[in-house]
PDB file of C-alpha atoms in Angstrom:
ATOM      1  CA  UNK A   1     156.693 132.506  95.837  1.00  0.00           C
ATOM      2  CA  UNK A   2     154.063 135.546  95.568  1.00  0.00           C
ATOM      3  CA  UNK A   3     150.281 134.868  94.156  1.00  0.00           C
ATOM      4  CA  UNK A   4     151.232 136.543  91.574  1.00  0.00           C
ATOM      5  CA  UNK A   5     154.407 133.924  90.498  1.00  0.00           C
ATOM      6  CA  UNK A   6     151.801 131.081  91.442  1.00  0.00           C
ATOM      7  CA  UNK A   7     149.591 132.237  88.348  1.00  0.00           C
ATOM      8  CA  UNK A   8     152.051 132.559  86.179  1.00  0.00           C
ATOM      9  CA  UNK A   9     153.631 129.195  87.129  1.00  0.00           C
ATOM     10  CA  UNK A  10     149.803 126.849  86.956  1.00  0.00           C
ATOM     11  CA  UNK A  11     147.370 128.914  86.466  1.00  0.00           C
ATOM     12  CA  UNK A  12     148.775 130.349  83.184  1.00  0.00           C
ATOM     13  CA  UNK A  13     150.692 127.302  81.701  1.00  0.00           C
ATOM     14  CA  UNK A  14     150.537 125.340  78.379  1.00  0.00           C
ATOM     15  CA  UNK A  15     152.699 122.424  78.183  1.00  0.00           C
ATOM     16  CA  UNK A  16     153.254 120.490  75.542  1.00  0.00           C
ATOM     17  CA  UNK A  17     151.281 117.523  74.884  1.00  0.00           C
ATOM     18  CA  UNK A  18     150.929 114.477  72.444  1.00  0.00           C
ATOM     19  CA  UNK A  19     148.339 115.046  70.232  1.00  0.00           C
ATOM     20  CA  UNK A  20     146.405 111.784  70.192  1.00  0.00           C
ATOM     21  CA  UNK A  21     143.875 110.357  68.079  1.00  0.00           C
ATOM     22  CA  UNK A  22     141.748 107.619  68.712  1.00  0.00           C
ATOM     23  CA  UNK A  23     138.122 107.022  67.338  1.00  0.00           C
ATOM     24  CA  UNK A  24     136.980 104.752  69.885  1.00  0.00           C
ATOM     25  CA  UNK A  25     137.638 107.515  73.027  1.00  0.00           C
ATOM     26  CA  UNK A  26     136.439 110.413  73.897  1.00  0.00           C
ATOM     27  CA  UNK A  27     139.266 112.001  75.887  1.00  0.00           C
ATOM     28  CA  UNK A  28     139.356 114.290  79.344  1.00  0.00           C
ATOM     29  CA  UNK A  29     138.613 117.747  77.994  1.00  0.00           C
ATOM     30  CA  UNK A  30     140.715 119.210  81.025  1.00  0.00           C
ATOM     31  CA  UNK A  31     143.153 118.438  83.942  1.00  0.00           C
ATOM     32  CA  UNK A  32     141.227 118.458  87.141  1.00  0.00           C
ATOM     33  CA  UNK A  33     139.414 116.024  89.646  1.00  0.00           C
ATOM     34  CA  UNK A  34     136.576 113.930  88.417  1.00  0.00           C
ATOM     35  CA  UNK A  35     133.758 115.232  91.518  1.00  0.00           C
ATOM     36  CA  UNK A  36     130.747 113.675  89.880  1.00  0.00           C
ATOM     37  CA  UNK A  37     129.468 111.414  87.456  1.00  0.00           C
ATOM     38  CA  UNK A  38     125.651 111.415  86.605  1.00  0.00           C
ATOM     39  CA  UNK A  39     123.581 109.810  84.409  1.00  0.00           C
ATOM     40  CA  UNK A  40     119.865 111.240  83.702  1.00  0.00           C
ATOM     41  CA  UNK A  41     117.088 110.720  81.514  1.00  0.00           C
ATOM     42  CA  UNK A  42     116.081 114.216  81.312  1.00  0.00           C
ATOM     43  CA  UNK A  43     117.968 117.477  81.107  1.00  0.00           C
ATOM     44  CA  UNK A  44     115.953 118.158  84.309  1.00  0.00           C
ATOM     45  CA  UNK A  45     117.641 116.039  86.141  1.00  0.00           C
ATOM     46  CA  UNK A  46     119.750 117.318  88.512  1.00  0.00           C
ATOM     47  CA  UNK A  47     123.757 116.867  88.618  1.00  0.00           C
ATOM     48  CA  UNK A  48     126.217 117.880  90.914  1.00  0.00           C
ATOM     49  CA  UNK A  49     128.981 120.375  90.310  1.00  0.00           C
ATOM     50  CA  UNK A  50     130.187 124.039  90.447  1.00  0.00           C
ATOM     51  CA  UNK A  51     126.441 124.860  91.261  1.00  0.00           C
ATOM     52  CA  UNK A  52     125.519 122.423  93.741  1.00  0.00           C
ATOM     53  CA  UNK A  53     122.718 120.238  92.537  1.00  0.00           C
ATOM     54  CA  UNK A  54     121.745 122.135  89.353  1.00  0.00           C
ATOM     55  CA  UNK A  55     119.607 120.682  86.441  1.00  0.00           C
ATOM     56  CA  UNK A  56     121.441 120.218  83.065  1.00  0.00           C
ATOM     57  CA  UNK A  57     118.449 123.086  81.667  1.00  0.00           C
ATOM     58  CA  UNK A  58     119.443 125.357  84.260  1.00  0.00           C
ATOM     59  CA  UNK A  59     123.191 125.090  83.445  1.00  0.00           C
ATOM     60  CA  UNK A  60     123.296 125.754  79.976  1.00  0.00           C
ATOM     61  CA  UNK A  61     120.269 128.355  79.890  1.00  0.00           C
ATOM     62  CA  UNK A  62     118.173 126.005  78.171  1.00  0.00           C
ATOM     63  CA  UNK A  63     120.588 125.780  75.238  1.00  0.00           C
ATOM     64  CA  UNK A  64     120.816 121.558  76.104  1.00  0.00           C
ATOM     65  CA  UNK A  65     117.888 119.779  74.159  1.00  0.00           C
ATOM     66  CA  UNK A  66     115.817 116.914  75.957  1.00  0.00           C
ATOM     67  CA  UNK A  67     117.187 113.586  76.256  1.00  0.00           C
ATOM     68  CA  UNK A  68     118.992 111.486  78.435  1.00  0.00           C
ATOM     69  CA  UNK A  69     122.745 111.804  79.215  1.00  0.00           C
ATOM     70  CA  UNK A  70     125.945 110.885  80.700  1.00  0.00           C
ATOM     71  CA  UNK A  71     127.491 114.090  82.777  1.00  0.00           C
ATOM     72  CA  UNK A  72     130.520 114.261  84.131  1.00  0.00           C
ATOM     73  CA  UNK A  73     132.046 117.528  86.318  1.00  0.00           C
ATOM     74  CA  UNK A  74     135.782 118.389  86.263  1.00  0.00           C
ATOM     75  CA  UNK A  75     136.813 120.798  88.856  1.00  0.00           C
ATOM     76  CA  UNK A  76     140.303 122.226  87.865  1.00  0.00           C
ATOM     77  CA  UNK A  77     142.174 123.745  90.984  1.00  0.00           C
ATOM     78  CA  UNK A  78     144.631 126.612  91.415  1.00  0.00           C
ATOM     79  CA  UNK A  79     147.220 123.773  90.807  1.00  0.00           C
ATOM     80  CA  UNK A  80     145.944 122.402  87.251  1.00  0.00           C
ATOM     81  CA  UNK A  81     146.798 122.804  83.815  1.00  0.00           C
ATOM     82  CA  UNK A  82     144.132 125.466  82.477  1.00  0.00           C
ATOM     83  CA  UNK A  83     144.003 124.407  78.791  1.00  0.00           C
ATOM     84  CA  UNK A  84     140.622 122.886  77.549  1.00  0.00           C
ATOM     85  CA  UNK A  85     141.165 120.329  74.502  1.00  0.00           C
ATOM     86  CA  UNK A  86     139.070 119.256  72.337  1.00  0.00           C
ATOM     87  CA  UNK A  87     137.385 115.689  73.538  1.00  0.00           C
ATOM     88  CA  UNK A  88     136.342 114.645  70.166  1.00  0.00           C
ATOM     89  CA  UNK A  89     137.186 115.286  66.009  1.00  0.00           C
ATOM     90  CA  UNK A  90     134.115 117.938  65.258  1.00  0.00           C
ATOM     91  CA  UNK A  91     132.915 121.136  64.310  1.00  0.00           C
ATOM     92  CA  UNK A  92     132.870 123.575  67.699  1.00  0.00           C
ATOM     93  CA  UNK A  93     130.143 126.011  68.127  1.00  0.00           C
ATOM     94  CA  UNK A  94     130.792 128.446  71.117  1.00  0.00           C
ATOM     95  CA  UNK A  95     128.133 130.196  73.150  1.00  0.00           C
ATOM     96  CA  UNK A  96     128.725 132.591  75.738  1.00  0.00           C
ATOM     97  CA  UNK A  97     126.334 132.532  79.043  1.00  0.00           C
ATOM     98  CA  UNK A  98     125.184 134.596  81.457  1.00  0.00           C
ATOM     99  CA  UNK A  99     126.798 134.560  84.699  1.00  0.00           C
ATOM    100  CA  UNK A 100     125.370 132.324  87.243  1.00  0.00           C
ATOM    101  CA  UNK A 101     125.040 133.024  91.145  1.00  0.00           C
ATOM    102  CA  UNK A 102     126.570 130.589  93.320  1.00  0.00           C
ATOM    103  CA  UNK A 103     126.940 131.097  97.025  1.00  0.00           C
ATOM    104  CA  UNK A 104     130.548 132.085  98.566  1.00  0.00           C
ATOM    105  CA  UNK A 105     132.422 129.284 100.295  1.00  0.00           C
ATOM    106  CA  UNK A 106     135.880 129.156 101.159  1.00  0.00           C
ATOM    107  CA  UNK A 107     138.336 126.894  99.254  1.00  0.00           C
ATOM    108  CA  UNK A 108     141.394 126.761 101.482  1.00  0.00           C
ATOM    109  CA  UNK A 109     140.541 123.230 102.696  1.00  0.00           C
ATOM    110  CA  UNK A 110     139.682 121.720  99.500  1.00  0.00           C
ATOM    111  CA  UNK A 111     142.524 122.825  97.859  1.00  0.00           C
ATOM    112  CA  UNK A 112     144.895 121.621 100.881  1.00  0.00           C
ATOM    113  CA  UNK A 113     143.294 117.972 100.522  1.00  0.00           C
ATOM    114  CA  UNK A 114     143.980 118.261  96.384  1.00  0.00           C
ATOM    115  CA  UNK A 115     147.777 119.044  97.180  1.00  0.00           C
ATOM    116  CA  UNK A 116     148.650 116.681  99.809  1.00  0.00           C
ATOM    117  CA  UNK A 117     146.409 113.916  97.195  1.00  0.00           C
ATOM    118  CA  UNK A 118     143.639 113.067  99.345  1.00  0.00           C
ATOM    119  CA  UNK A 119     141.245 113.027  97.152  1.00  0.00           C
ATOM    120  CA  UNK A 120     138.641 110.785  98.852  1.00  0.00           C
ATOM    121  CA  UNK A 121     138.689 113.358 101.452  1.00  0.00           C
ATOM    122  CA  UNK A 122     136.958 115.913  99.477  1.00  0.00           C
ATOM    123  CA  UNK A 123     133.330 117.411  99.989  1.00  0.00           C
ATOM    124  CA  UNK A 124     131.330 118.123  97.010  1.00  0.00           C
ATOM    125  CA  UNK A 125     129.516 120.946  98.991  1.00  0.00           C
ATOM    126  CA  UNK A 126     133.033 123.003  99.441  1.00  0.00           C
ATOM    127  CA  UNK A 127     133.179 123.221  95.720  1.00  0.00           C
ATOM    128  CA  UNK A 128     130.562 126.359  95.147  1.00  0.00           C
ATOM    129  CA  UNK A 129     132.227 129.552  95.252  1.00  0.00           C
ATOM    130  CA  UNK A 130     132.417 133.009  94.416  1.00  0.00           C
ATOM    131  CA  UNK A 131     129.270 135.137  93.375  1.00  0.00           C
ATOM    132  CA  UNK A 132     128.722 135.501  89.567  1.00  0.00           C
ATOM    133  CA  UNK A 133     130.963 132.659  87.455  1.00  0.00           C
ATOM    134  CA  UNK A 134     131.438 133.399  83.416  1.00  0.00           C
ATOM    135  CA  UNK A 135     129.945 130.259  81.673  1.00  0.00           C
ATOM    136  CA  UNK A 136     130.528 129.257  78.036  1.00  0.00           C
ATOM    137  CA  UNK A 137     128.810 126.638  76.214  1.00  0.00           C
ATOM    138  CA  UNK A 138     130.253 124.379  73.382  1.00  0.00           C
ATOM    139  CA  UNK A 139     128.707 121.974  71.378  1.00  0.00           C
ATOM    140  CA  UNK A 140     130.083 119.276  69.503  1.00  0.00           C
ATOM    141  CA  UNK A 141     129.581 117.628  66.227  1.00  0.00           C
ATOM    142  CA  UNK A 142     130.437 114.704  65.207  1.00  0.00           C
ATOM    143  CA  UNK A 143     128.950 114.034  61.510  1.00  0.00           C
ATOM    144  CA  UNK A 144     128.723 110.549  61.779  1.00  0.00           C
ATOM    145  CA  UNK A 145     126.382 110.687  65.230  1.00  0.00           C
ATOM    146  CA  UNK A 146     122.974 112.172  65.458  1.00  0.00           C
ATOM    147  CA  UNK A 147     123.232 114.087  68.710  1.00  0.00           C
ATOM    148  CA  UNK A 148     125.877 116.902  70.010  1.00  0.00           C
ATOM    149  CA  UNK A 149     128.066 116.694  72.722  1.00  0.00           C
ATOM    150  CA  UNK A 150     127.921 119.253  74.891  1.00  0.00           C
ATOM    151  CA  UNK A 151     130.977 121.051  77.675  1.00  0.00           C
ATOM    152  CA  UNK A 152     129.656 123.524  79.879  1.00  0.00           C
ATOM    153  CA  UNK A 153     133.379 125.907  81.130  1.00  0.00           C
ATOM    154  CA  UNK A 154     132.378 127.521  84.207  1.00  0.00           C
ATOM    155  CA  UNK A 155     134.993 130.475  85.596  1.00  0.00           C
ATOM    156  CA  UNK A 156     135.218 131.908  88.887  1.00  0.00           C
ATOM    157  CA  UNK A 157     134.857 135.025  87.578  1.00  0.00           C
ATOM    158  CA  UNK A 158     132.364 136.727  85.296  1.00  0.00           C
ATOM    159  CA  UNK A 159     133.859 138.422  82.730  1.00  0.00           C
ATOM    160  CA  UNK A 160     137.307 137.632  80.398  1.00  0.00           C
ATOM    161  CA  UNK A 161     138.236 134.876  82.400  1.00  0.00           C
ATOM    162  CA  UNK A 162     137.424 132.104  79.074  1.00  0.00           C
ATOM    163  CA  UNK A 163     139.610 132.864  76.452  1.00  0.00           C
ATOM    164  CA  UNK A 164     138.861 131.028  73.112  1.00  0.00           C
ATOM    165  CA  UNK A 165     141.523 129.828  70.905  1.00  0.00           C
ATOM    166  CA  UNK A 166     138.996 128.967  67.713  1.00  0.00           C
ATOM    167  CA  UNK A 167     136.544 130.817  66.221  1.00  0.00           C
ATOM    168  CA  UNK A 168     133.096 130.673  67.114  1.00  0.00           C
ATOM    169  CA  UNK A 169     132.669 127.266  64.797  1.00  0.00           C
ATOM    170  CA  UNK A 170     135.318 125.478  64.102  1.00  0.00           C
ATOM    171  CA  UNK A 171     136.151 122.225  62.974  1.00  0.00           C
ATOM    172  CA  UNK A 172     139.072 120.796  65.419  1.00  0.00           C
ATOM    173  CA  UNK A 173     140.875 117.018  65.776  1.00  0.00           C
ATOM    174  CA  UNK A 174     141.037 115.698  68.959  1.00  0.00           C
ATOM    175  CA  UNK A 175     142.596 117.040  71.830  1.00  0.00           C
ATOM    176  CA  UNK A 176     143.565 120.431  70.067  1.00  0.00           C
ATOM    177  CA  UNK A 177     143.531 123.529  71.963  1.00  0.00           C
ATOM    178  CA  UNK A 178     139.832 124.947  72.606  1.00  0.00           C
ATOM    179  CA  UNK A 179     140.194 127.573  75.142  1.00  0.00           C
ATOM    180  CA  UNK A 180     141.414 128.337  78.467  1.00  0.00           C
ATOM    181  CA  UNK A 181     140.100 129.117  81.841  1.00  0.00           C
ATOM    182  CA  UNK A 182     142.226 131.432  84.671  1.00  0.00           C
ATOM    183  CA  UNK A 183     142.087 129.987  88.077  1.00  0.00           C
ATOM    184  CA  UNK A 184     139.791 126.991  89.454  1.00  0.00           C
ATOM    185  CA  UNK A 185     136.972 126.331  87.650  1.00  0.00           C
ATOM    186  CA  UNK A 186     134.571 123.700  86.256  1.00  0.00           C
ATOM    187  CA  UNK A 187     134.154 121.836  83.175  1.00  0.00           C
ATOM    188  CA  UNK A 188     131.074 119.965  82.555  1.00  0.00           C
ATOM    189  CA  UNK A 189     130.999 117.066  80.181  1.00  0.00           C
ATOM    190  CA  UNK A 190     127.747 116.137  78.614  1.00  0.00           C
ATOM    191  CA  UNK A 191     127.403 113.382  76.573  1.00  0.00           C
ATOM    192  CA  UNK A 192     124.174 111.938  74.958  1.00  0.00           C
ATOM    193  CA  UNK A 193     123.107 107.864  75.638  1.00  0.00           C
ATOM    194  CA  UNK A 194     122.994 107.048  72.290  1.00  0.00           C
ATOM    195  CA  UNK A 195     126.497 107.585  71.886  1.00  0.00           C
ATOM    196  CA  UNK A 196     126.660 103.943  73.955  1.00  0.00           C
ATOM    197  CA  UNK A 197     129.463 104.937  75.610  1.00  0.00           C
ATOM    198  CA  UNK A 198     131.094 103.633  78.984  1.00  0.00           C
ATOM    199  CA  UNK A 199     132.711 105.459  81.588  1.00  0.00           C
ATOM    200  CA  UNK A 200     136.083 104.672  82.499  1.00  0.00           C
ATOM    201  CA  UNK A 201     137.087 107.049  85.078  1.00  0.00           C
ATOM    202  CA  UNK A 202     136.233 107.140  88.555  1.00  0.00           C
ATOM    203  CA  UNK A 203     134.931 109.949  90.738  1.00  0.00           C
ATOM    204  CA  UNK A 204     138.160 111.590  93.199  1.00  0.00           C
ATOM    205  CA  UNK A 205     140.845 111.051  90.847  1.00  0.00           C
ATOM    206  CA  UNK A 206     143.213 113.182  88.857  1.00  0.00           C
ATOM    207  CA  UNK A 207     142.696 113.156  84.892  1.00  0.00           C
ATOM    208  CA  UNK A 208     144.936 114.851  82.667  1.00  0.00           C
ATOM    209  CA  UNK A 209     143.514 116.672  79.730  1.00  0.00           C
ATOM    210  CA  UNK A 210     144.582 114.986  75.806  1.00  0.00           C
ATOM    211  CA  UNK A 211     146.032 112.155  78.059  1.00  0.00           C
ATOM    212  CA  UNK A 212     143.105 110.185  79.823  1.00  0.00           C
ATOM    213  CA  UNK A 213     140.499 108.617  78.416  1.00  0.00           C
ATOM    214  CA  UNK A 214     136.946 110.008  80.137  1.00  0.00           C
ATOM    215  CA  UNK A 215     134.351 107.088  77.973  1.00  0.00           C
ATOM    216  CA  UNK A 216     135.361 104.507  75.522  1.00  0.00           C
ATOM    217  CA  UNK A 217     132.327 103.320  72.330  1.00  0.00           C
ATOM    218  CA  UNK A 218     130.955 100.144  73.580  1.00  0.00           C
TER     219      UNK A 218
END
């Protein structure tokens, strides 16, 4: 099968899935590999992802208030659904980025340990790659908490890679189509403490966008 066929056949899919609803989850945004889970009591604080070690101010341009938060980063591979859902019920705002440098690394490895499921086998450091990645910003509402949510969507490319499926605020139910990212990428979840939410993933496994559960309300 040709590169080409391979896009059309992962990169470029939408199945169908269940659209579930459940107040007391917030739900994987994406399909991918959980690589890191952080939590910091600044937005200074540095987290690991698409980036390297990259403050949660330096990721979203400054656009991610003060305060501490749980962070989680999703790297989607060549083999992974592309389709971001919504995590929450809330009113979407999208903001569009400015590229960000990362160095060039080669992903051949990484994406051989993904296929053949060795997951504990992967190195966060092969994750950087390409030069300038596209980077959107959403932030979510939910009316009946005081602080957003935030998902940084990082592309390996820097321009009309993130297609949005809403307008630029928008109020969506959980686990509706948001957007979609072409080929491997990042999403970055960023929840705030007050939420008092636990994790329930681990890092190195497989989540499945609208299917897993990423925290549960304590």
């Amino acid at each position: 099968m040709s590169i080409k066929e391979l896009s059309s056949t992962y990169c470029f899919r939408d199945p169908l899935r269940p659209i579930k609803n459940n107040h007391d989850i917030v739900f994987c945004p994406s399909d991918g590999i959980i690589v890191d889970f952080t939590t910091v009591t600044s937005s200074q604080d540095c987290i690991f992802g698409k980036y390297g070690n990259i403050s949660l101010k330096e990721i979203s341009y400054g656009m991610i208030p003060e305060g501490a938060y749980d962070v989680v980063s999703i790297f989607l591979t060549f083999y992974d659904v592309h389709i971001i859902r919504m995590p929450i019920n809330g009113v979407a705002k999208r903001l569009k980025l400015p590229p960000y440098f990362v160095e060039n690394r080669p992903m051949l490895s990484l994406e051989k340990d993904i296929m053949n499921s060795k997951f504990s086998s992967i190195r966060k450091e092969l994750i950087s790659c390409f030069a300038y990645n596209e980077r959107v910003l959403y932030l979510i509402n939910d009316p009946s908490k005081d602080r957003n949510m935030f998902m940084v969507l990082t592309a390996d490319y820097d321009i009309d890679t993130i297609l949005p499926f809403t307008s630029q605020i928008q109020a969506l139910k959980q686990n509706q189509r948001l957007a979609s990212i072409r080929y491997g990428s990042m999403v970055t979840c960023v929840v705030p403490k007050q939420w008092n939410c636990k994790f329930v993933c681990k890092e190195n496994i497989h989540i499945e966008a609208g299917i897993d559960a990423l925290f549960m309300y304590e």
